[in-house]
């Protein structure tokens, strides 16, 4: 990196032992080199140094009592990364792997993703190393209440509006919202992903998976392809994976594999989504259960092998760095021509290079999975208006937003000399709006 290398060096020095954060920043800074060359005034104003430093990081203790009466202690985080174009907005991840590096990478990515939606939302992310898996409803509730008791001091409908992410679904958002309301005595849109009876938006549950398919549909169309009759492999079996599967079927494709962190299922006849939804959304069990209902399907232990299944389109929808260079090469060797990232940063940097070098139609996460946060912003609008749009109205807006994101990323890629490179296009298109806002708002002394 010619102009921005020193910014990267400083990030590494100031944030040691944070590989995921370094990875996310490096990718963005590499894409922004041509912008830095065209905008020396932004270099002089320290825009690049400022954008890689969170505005605020909150770290707190989360004590709660388990079912046996024992006190447990987890760690809570909220990274308020950038508020140049709106209140901080981004999900809360509950997973034992959660640490500062992962939340900073997610918060950083969120800045550009939120900007790409065209809606007025800044970037943030939070969560805890609490693992909801295997916990009773009572334990999850007590954890969420303790977590929100501290978090409530730092968020608000015009300040910071968290949402769901891995491990934080409708149940957790409900417990957290209830506690916020008790503490503050106000009914506001402080969280998104709420239940439909208490301020939630139609389509929010489906939005990330649907939006991913709308985005990829545009990218495929541009190259004379579509989901029709395509064989699709999707990793994960959570919120994003389930609704991506549903939309792939609606668009005429066939999903043949899904996974969880234990292993993957392959059903050559096409995955039966109602079975997966019952196992995952109702019973909260493991994906291996699927083969009990569909003996023709095959279960394989270990989730990484899912990328060895031949497919036309791959949609990684589980977690970061789940698809490496070897997996990328295997996918291509087996005929895969398009990859859309439903999860955040699911492909390693090496895998992304392989996709770009081989002209795979590649939808990077911050563009392709922006449908979730876009619909969260639509939920905020409805809360402010105290009004609800119909499913069709929200779905139409989501489709328009995803089409606009594709156009913005594709046009920026061409304008900066690397047509079809949607990684670079998305980074630049997302960055420009935030940088202009930061520049206009000046530096605080
Ligand atoms: P869920 O918790 O609903 O599902 C996550 C899925 O991924 C589960 O099947 C889970 O399996 C699997 N998974 C999680 N961690 C790992 C791991 N370390 N290794 C292998 N598999 C794993 O989360 P979501 O579907 O909401 O989120 C999935 C991804 O999409 C994340 O990267 C998230 O940040 C991103 N995303 C989500 C949005 C949303 O609206 N929900 C919006 C934008 C991005 P298991 O049950 O075994 O843990």
Coordinates of C-alpha atoms and ligand atoms in Angstrom, one line a residue:
X1 CA 0.0 0.0 0.0
X2 CA 1.6 3.2 -1.2
X3 CA -0.4 6.0 0.4
X4 CA -2.2 4.1 3.3
X5 CA 0.5 1.7 4.4
X6 CA 1.3 3.7 7.5
X7 CA -2.4 3.6 8.5
X8 CA -2.3 -0.2 8.4
X9 CA 1.0 -0.3 10.4
X10 CA -0.6 1.9 13.1
X11 CA -3.7 -0.4 13.3
X12 CA -1.4 -3.4 13.8
X13 CA 0.7 -1.6 16.4
X14 CA -2.2 -0.2 18.3
X15 CA -4.4 -3.4 18.2
X16 CA -2.0 -6.3 18.7
X17 CA -3.4 -9.9 18.6
X18 CA -6.5 -8.8 16.7
X19 CA -6.1 -10.8 13.4
X20 CA -9.8 -10.5 12.3
X21 CA -9.7 -6.7 12.8
X22 CA -6.4 -6.4 10.8
X23 CA -7.9 -8.6 8.0
X24 CA -11.0 -6.4 7.6
X25 CA -9.1 -3.1 7.7
X26 CA -6.4 -4.3 5.3
X27 CA -9.0 -5.3 2.7
X28 CA -10.7 -1.9 2.9
X29 CA -7.5 0.2 2.9
X30 CA -6.2 -1.7 -0.1
X31 CA -9.4 -0.9 -2.0
X32 CA -9.1 2.8 -0.9
X33 CA -5.6 3.4 -2.3
X34 CA -7.0 5.0 -5.6
X35 CA -9.4 7.1 -3.5
X36 CA -6.5 8.4 -1.4
X37 CA -4.7 9.4 -4.6
X38 CA -7.7 11.3 -5.9
X39 CA -8.5 13.0 -2.6
X40 CA -5.4 14.4 -1.0
X41 CA -7.6 16.7 1.2
X42 CA -9.0 13.6 2.9
X43 CA -5.5 12.3 3.6
X44 CA -4.5 15.7 5.1
X45 CA -7.7 15.7 7.2
X46 CA -6.7 12.3 8.7
X47 CA -9.9 10.7 7.5
X48 CA -8.2 7.3 7.0
X49 CA -6.5 7.4 10.4
X50 CA -9.8 8.4 12.1
X51 CA -12.0 5.8 10.3
X52 CA -10.0 2.8 11.6
X53 CA -10.3 4.0 15.2
X54 CA -13.6 3.3 17.0
X55 CA -15.3 6.4 18.4
X56 CA -16.0 4.5 21.6
X57 CA -15.5 1.0 23.0
X58 CA -17.5 -0.2 26.0
X59 CA -16.4 -3.3 27.9
X60 CA -18.3 -4.5 30.9
X61 CA -19.0 -7.4 33.3
X62 CA -22.1 -9.4 32.9
X63 CA -22.9 -11.5 36.0
X64 CA -26.0 -13.8 36.1
X65 CA -27.2 -16.7 38.1
X66 CA -27.6 -20.2 36.5
X67 CA -30.3 -22.7 37.2
X68 CA -28.3 -24.4 39.9
X69 CA -27.9 -21.0 41.8
X70 CA -24.3 -20.5 40.8
X71 CA -23.1 -17.1 39.7
X72 CA -21.6 -17.0 36.2
X73 CA -19.6 -14.1 34.8
X74 CA -19.4 -13.2 31.1
X75 CA -17.9 -10.2 29.3
X76 CA -20.1 -7.7 27.4
X77 CA -18.9 -5.4 24.6
X78 CA -20.3 -2.5 22.5
X79 CA -18.1 -1.0 19.8
X80 CA -19.5 2.4 18.7
X81 CA -17.4 2.7 15.6
X82 CA -18.6 5.6 13.5
X83 CA -21.6 7.9 13.8
X84 CA -20.8 10.3 10.8
X85 CA -24.0 9.5 8.9
X86 CA -26.4 8.3 11.6
X87 CA -26.8 6.6 15.0
X88 CA -24.6 3.6 15.6
X89 CA -26.3 0.5 14.2
X90 CA -25.2 -3.2 14.2
X91 CA -26.0 -6.5 15.8
X92 CA -25.2 -8.2 19.1
X93 CA -23.3 -11.5 18.8
X94 CA -23.6 -14.1 21.6
X95 CA -21.0 -16.8 21.0
X96 CA -18.1 -18.2 23.1
X97 CA -15.6 -17.0 20.4
X98 CA -16.6 -13.3 20.9
X99 CA -13.7 -11.0 21.6
X100 CA -12.5 -7.4 20.8
X101 CA -10.9 -8.4 17.5
X102 CA -14.1 -10.1 16.1
X103 CA -16.4 -7.3 17.2
X104 CA -14.0 -4.6 15.9
X105 CA -13.9 -6.3 12.5
X106 CA -17.6 -6.5 12.5
X107 CA -18.1 -2.9 13.6
X108 CA -15.7 -1.7 11.0
X109 CA -17.4 -3.6 8.2
X110 CA -20.7 -2.3 9.4
X111 CA -19.7 1.3 8.7
X112 CA -19.5 0.7 5.0
X113 CA -22.3 -1.8 4.8
X114 CA -24.7 0.7 6.5
X115 CA -23.6 3.5 4.2
X116 CA -24.2 1.3 1.1
X117 CA -27.8 0.8 2.1
X118 CA -28.4 4.6 1.4
X119 CA -30.1 4.9 4.8
X120 CA -28.9 7.2 7.7
X121 CA -27.2 4.7 10.0
X122 CA -23.7 4.7 11.5
X123 CA -21.6 1.6 12.3
X124 CA -21.4 -0.4 15.5
X125 CA -21.4 -4.0 16.8
X126 CA -21.5 -5.7 20.2
X127 CA -22.1 -8.9 22.1
X128 CA -20.8 -11.2 24.6
X129 CA -18.8 -14.5 25.0
X130 CA -22.0 -16.0 26.5
X131 CA -23.1 -19.2 24.8
X132 CA -26.9 -19.5 24.6
X133 CA -26.6 -23.1 23.3
X134 CA -27.7 -25.6 25.9
X135 CA -29.0 -22.9 28.3
X136 CA -32.6 -22.9 29.6
X137 CA -34.9 -20.1 28.7
X138 CA -34.6 -18.8 32.3
X139 CA -30.8 -18.7 32.1
X140 CA -30.9 -16.9 28.7
X141 CA -33.4 -14.4 30.2
X142 CA -31.3 -13.7 33.2
X143 CA -28.2 -13.2 31.1
X144 CA -30.0 -10.9 28.7
X145 CA -31.4 -8.8 31.6
X146 CA -28.0 -8.4 33.2
X147 CA -26.4 -7.6 29.8
X148 CA -29.0 -4.9 29.1
X149 CA -28.8 -3.4 32.6
X150 CA -25.3 -2.1 31.6
X151 CA -25.9 -1.7 27.8
X152 CA -28.9 0.5 28.4
X153 CA -26.7 3.3 29.7
X154 CA -25.0 3.6 26.3
X155 CA -27.7 3.1 23.7
X156 CA -30.9 4.9 22.6
X157 CA -33.2 5.3 19.6
X158 CA -31.2 8.3 18.4
X159 CA -27.8 7.2 19.7
X160 CA -27.2 3.5 19.1
X161 CA -29.7 0.9 18.0
X162 CA -28.5 -2.7 18.3
X163 CA -30.0 -5.8 16.6
X164 CA -29.6 -9.5 16.4
X165 CA -26.6 -11.5 15.1
X166 CA -25.2 -15.0 15.7
X167 CA -26.9 -16.3 18.9
X168 CA -29.2 -13.3 19.3
X169 CA -32.6 -14.1 17.8
X170 CA -36.2 -13.2 18.5
X171 CA -36.1 -14.7 22.0
X172 CA -33.0 -12.8 23.1
X173 CA -34.1 -9.5 21.6
X174 CA -37.4 -9.9 23.5
X175 CA -35.7 -10.3 26.9
X176 CA -33.3 -7.4 26.2
X177 CA -36.1 -5.1 25.1
X178 CA -38.2 -6.0 28.1
X179 CA -35.3 -5.1 30.4
X180 CA -34.6 -1.8 28.6
X181 CA -38.2 -0.8 28.9
X182 CA -38.3 -1.6 32.6
X183 CA -35.1 0.4 33.3
X184 CA -36.0 3.5 31.1
X185 CA -39.7 3.5 31.2
X186 CA -39.9 4.3 27.6
X187 CA -41.3 2.4 24.6
X188 CA -38.9 3.3 21.8
X189 CA -37.2 1.7 18.8
X190 CA -34.0 1.1 20.7
X191 CA -33.5 -2.4 19.3
X192 CA -34.5 -3.9 16.0
X193 CA -35.6 -7.4 15.2
X194 CA -38.5 -6.9 17.7
X195 CA -41.6 -9.1 17.7
X196 CA -44.4 -8.0 15.3
X197 CA -46.7 -7.2 18.2
X198 CA -44.3 -4.8 19.8
X199 CA -42.7 -2.7 17.1
X200 CA -41.0 -5.2 14.8
X201 CA -41.1 -5.0 11.0
X202 CA -42.4 -7.5 8.6
X203 CA -39.6 -9.1 6.5
X204 CA -36.9 -8.4 9.1
X205 CA -36.6 -12.1 9.9
X206 CA -36.2 -13.0 6.2
X207 CA -34.3 -9.8 5.2
X208 CA -30.6 -10.9 5.2
X209 CA -31.2 -14.2 3.4
X210 CA -33.7 -12.6 0.9
X211 CA -31.5 -9.6 0.4
X212 CA -28.5 -11.8 -0.3
X213 CA -30.4 -13.5 -3.1
X214 CA -31.7 -10.2 -4.5
X215 CA -28.2 -8.9 -4.7
X216 CA -26.8 -12.1 -6.3
X217 CA -29.7 -12.2 -8.7
X218 CA -28.6 -8.7 -10.0
X219 CA -24.9 -9.8 -10.2
X220 CA -25.9 -13.0 -12.0
X221 CA -28.2 -11.2 -14.4
X222 CA -25.3 -8.8 -15.4
X223 CA -23.4 -11.9 -16.6
X224 CA -26.4 -13.5 -18.3
X225 CA -27.0 -16.1 -15.5
X226 CA -29.7 -16.6 -12.8
X227 CA -30.8 -18.8 -9.9
X228 CA -33.2 -20.7 -12.2
X229 CA -32.2 -24.4 -12.2
X230 CA -28.9 -23.6 -10.4
X231 CA -27.6 -26.0 -7.8
X232 CA -26.8 -24.1 -4.6
X233 CA -24.7 -25.0 -1.5
X234 CA -25.3 -22.9 1.6
X235 CA -23.4 -23.1 4.8
X236 CA -25.0 -22.6 8.2
X237 CA -28.6 -23.3 9.2
X238 CA -29.4 -20.2 11.2
X239 CA -31.4 -17.1 10.3
X240 CA -29.4 -16.1 7.2
X241 CA -29.0 -19.6 5.8
X242 CA -32.7 -20.6 6.3
X243 CA -34.1 -17.5 4.5
X244 CA -31.5 -17.6 1.7
X245 CA -32.6 -21.2 1.1
X246 CA -36.3 -20.1 1.0
X247 CA -35.5 -17.4 -1.6
X248 CA -33.3 -19.6 -3.7
X249 CA -36.3 -22.0 -4.1
X250 CA -38.6 -19.1 -4.9
X251 CA -36.2 -18.0 -7.6
X252 CA -36.1 -21.5 -9.2
X253 CA -32.8 -22.9 -7.8
X254 CA -32.2 -26.0 -5.7
X255 CA -30.3 -26.0 -2.4
X256 CA -28.5 -29.3 -1.8
X257 CA -26.6 -28.7 1.4
X258 CA -26.7 -26.9 4.7
X259 CA -24.5 -27.1 7.9
X260 CA -24.0 -26.2 11.5
X261 CA -20.8 -26.1 13.5
X262 CA -20.8 -29.9 13.9
X263 CA -21.3 -31.0 10.3
X264 CA -23.2 -30.8 7.1
X265 CA -26.1 -32.5 5.3
X266 CA -26.3 -33.3 1.6
X267 CA -29.7 -34.0 0.0
X268 CA -29.3 -34.5 -3.8
X269 CA -33.1 -34.2 -4.1
X270 CA -33.1 -30.7 -2.6
X271 CA -33.1 -29.8 1.1
X272 CA -36.6 -29.8 2.6
X273 CA -36.7 -26.5 4.3
X274 CA -39.7 -27.2 6.6
X275 CA -37.8 -30.0 8.2
X276 CA -34.8 -27.7 8.8
X277 CA -37.0 -25.0 10.2
X278 CA -38.6 -27.4 12.7
X279 CA -35.2 -28.8 13.8
X280 CA -33.5 -25.4 14.1
X281 CA -36.2 -22.8 14.8
X282 CA -38.6 -24.9 17.0
X283 CA -36.6 -27.7 18.5
X284 CA -33.2 -25.9 18.6
X285 CA -31.4 -29.2 17.8
X286 CA -28.4 -30.1 15.6
X287 CA -28.6 -30.5 11.8
X288 CA -27.7 -34.2 12.0
X289 CA -31.4 -34.7 13.0
X290 CA -32.4 -34.1 9.3
X291 CA -31.2 -37.5 8.1
X292 CA -33.7 -39.2 10.6
X293 CA -36.6 -37.6 8.5
X294 CA -34.9 -38.0 5.1
X295 CA -32.8 -41.2 5.0
X296 CA -31.7 -40.4 1.4
X297 CA -29.7 -37.5 2.7
X298 CA -26.2 -37.9 4.0
X299 CA -24.7 -36.3 7.1
X300 CA -20.9 -35.7 7.3
X301 CA -19.2 -34.7 10.5
X302 CA -17.2 -31.4 10.4
X303 CA -18.5 -28.4 8.6
X304 CA -15.5 -27.4 6.3
X305 CA -16.2 -30.3 3.8
X306 CA -19.4 -28.7 2.6
X307 CA -17.4 -26.8 -0.1
X308 CA -16.4 -30.1 -1.7
X309 CA -20.0 -30.6 -2.9
X310 CA -20.3 -29.6 -6.6
X311 CA -22.5 -26.6 -7.1
X312 CA -23.1 -23.6 -9.5
X313 CA -23.6 -21.1 -6.7
X314 CA -22.1 -21.1 -3.1
X315 CA -23.6 -18.9 -0.3
X316 CA -21.5 -19.0 2.8
X317 CA -23.9 -18.0 5.6
X318 CA -22.3 -19.3 8.9
X319 CA -19.4 -17.3 10.2
X320 CA -16.1 -15.6 9.5
X321 CA -13.2 -17.3 7.7
X322 CA -15.2 -20.5 7.0
X323 CA -14.1 -20.7 3.4
X324 CA -10.4 -20.8 2.7
X325 CA -8.1 -20.9 -0.3
X326 CA -8.3 -24.7 -0.8
X327 CA -12.1 -24.6 -0.5
X328 CA -12.2 -21.7 -3.1
X329 CA -10.1 -23.7 -5.5
X330 CA -12.2 -26.9 -5.0
X331 CA -15.4 -24.9 -5.6
X332 CA -14.1 -23.6 -8.9
X333 CA -12.7 -26.9 -10.0
X334 CA -16.2 -28.4 -9.4
X335 CA -17.8 -25.7 -11.7
X336 CA -19.0 -23.1 -9.2
X337 CA -19.3 -19.7 -11.0
X338 CA -20.8 -17.5 -8.3
X339 CA -20.3 -16.9 -4.6
X340 CA -22.4 -14.6 -2.4
X341 CA -21.4 -13.9 1.2
X342 CA -24.3 -14.1 3.6
X343 CA -22.1 -14.3 6.7
X344 CA -19.7 -11.5 7.5
X345 CA -16.2 -12.1 6.1
X346 CA -16.8 -15.8 5.5
X347 CA -14.0 -16.1 2.9
X348 CA -10.4 -15.7 3.9
X349 CA -8.4 -13.0 2.0
X350 CA -6.7 -15.8 0.0
X351 CA -10.0 -17.3 -1.0
X352 CA -11.3 -13.8 -2.2
X353 CA -8.1 -13.5 -4.3
X354 CA -8.8 -16.9 -5.9
X355 CA -12.4 -15.9 -6.7
X356 CA -11.4 -12.6 -8.2
X357 CA -8.5 -14.0 -10.2
X358 CA -10.8 -16.7 -11.7
X359 CA -13.6 -14.2 -12.6
X360 CA -16.1 -15.8 -10.2
X361 CA -19.1 -13.6 -9.7
X362 CA -18.3 -12.6 -6.2
X363 CA -20.7 -10.7 -3.9
X364 CA -18.8 -9.4 -0.8
X365 CA -20.5 -9.5 2.5
X366 CA -20.8 -5.8 3.2
X367 CA -22.8 -5.4 0.0
X368 CA -24.5 -8.8 -0.3
X369 CA -25.7 -9.2 3.3
X370 CA -26.7 -5.6 3.9
X371 CA -30.4 -6.5 3.5
X372 CA -30.7 -7.3 7.2
X373 CA -29.5 -3.9 8.5
X374 CA -31.4 -2.1 5.7
X375 CA -34.6 -3.7 6.9
X376 CA -33.6 -2.8 10.5
X377 CA -33.4 0.8 9.4
X378 CA -36.9 0.4 7.8
X379 CA -38.0 -0.9 11.3
X380 CA -36.6 2.3 12.9
X381 CA -38.5 4.4 10.4
X382 CA -41.7 2.6 11.1
X383 CA -41.1 3.0 14.9
X384 CA -40.5 6.7 14.4
X385 CA -43.7 7.1 12.4
X386 CA -45.6 4.7 14.8
X387 CA -46.8 2.9 11.7
X388 CA -46.3 -0.4 10.0
X389 CA -45.8 -1.2 6.3
X390 CA -47.2 -4.4 4.8
X391 CA -44.9 -7.4 4.0
X392 CA -45.1 -6.5 0.3
X393 CA -44.2 -2.9 0.9
X394 CA -41.1 -3.8 3.0
X395 CA -40.1 -6.6 0.6
X396 CA -40.3 -4.1 -2.4
X397 CA -38.1 -1.6 -0.5
X398 CA -35.6 -4.3 0.4
X399 CA -35.4 -5.4 -3.3
X400 CA -34.9 -1.8 -4.4
X401 CA -32.2 -1.3 -1.8
X402 CA -30.3 -4.4 -2.8
X403 CA -30.5 -3.5 -6.5
X404 CA -29.2 0.0 -5.7
X405 CA -26.3 -1.5 -3.7
X406 CA -25.4 -3.7 -6.6
X407 CA -25.5 -0.7 -9.0
X408 CA -23.4 1.5 -6.6
X409 CA -20.7 -1.2 -6.1
X410 CA -20.6 -2.1 -9.7
X411 CA -20.4 1.6 -10.9
X412 CA -17.7 2.4 -8.3
X413 CA -15.6 -0.6 -9.4
X414 CA -15.8 0.7 -13.0
X415 CA -15.1 4.3 -12.1
X416 CA -11.9 3.3 -10.2
X417 CA -10.6 1.1 -13.0
X418 CA -11.4 -2.5 -11.9
X419 CA -14.8 -3.4 -13.4
X420 CA -16.5 -6.5 -11.9
X421 CA -14.4 -6.2 -8.7
X422 CA -17.4 -5.8 -6.4
X423 CA -15.1 -6.0 -3.3
X424 CA -13.3 -2.8 -4.3
X425 CA -16.5 -1.3 -5.6
X426 CA -18.4 -1.9 -2.4
X427 CA -15.6 -0.6 -0.2
X428 CA -15.2 2.6 -2.2
X429 CA -19.0 3.3 -2.6
X430 CA -19.5 2.7 1.1
X431 CA -16.5 4.8 2.1
X432 CA -17.2 7.9 0.0
X433 CA -20.4 8.9 1.8
X434 CA -18.9 8.4 5.2
X435 CA -15.7 10.3 4.4
X436 CA -17.6 13.2 2.9
X437 CA -19.7 13.4 6.1
X438 CA -16.6 13.2 8.4
X439 CA -14.8 15.8 6.3
X440 CA -17.8 18.2 6.5
X441 CA -18.2 17.7 10.2
X442 CA -14.6 18.7 11.0
X443 CA -12.1 17.5 13.6
X444 CA -12.9 17.9 17.3
X445 CA -10.0 19.4 19.3
Ligands
LIG1 P1 -27.5 -17.8 13.6 O1 -27.0 -17.8 15.0 O2 -28.9 -17.8 13.4 O3 -26.8 -19.0 12.8 C1 -25.5 -19.2 12.6 C2 -25.2 -20.4 11.9 O4 -23.8 -20.5 11.6 C3 -25.6 -21.7 12.7 O5 -26.0 -22.7 11.8 C4 -24.3 -22.0 13.4 O6 -24.1 -23.3 13.8 C5 -23.3 -21.6 12.3 N1 -22.0 -21.2 13.0 C6 -21.8 -20.2 13.9 N2 -20.6 -20.1 14.3 C7 -19.9 -21.1 13.6 C8 -18.6 -21.5 13.6 N3 -17.6 -21.0 14.4 N4 -18.3 -22.6 12.8 C9 -19.2 -23.1 12.0 N5 -20.5 -22.8 12.0 C10 -20.8 -21.8 12.8 O7 -26.8 -16.5 13.0 P2 -27.1 -15.7 11.7 O8 -27.7 -16.6 10.7 O9 -27.9 -14.5 12.1 O10 -25.7 -15.1 11.2 C11 -24.9 -15.9 10.3 C12 -23.8 -14.9 9.7 O11 -24.5 -13.9 9.0 C13 -22.9 -14.2 10.7 O12 -21.7 -14.0 10.1 C14 -23.6 -12.9 10.9 O13 -22.7 -11.9 11.4 C15 -24.1 -12.6 9.5 N6 -25.1 -11.7 9.4 C16 -26.3 -11.9 10.0 C17 -27.4 -10.9 9.8 C18 -28.7 -11.1 10.4 O14 -29.6 -10.4 10.0 N7 -29.0 -12.2 11.2 C19 -27.1 -9.7 9.0 C20 -25.9 -9.6 8.4 C21 -24.9 -10.6 8.6 P3 -24.3 -23.7 15.3 O15 -25.7 -23.7 15.6 O16 -23.7 -25.1 15.4 O17 -23.5 -22.7 16.1

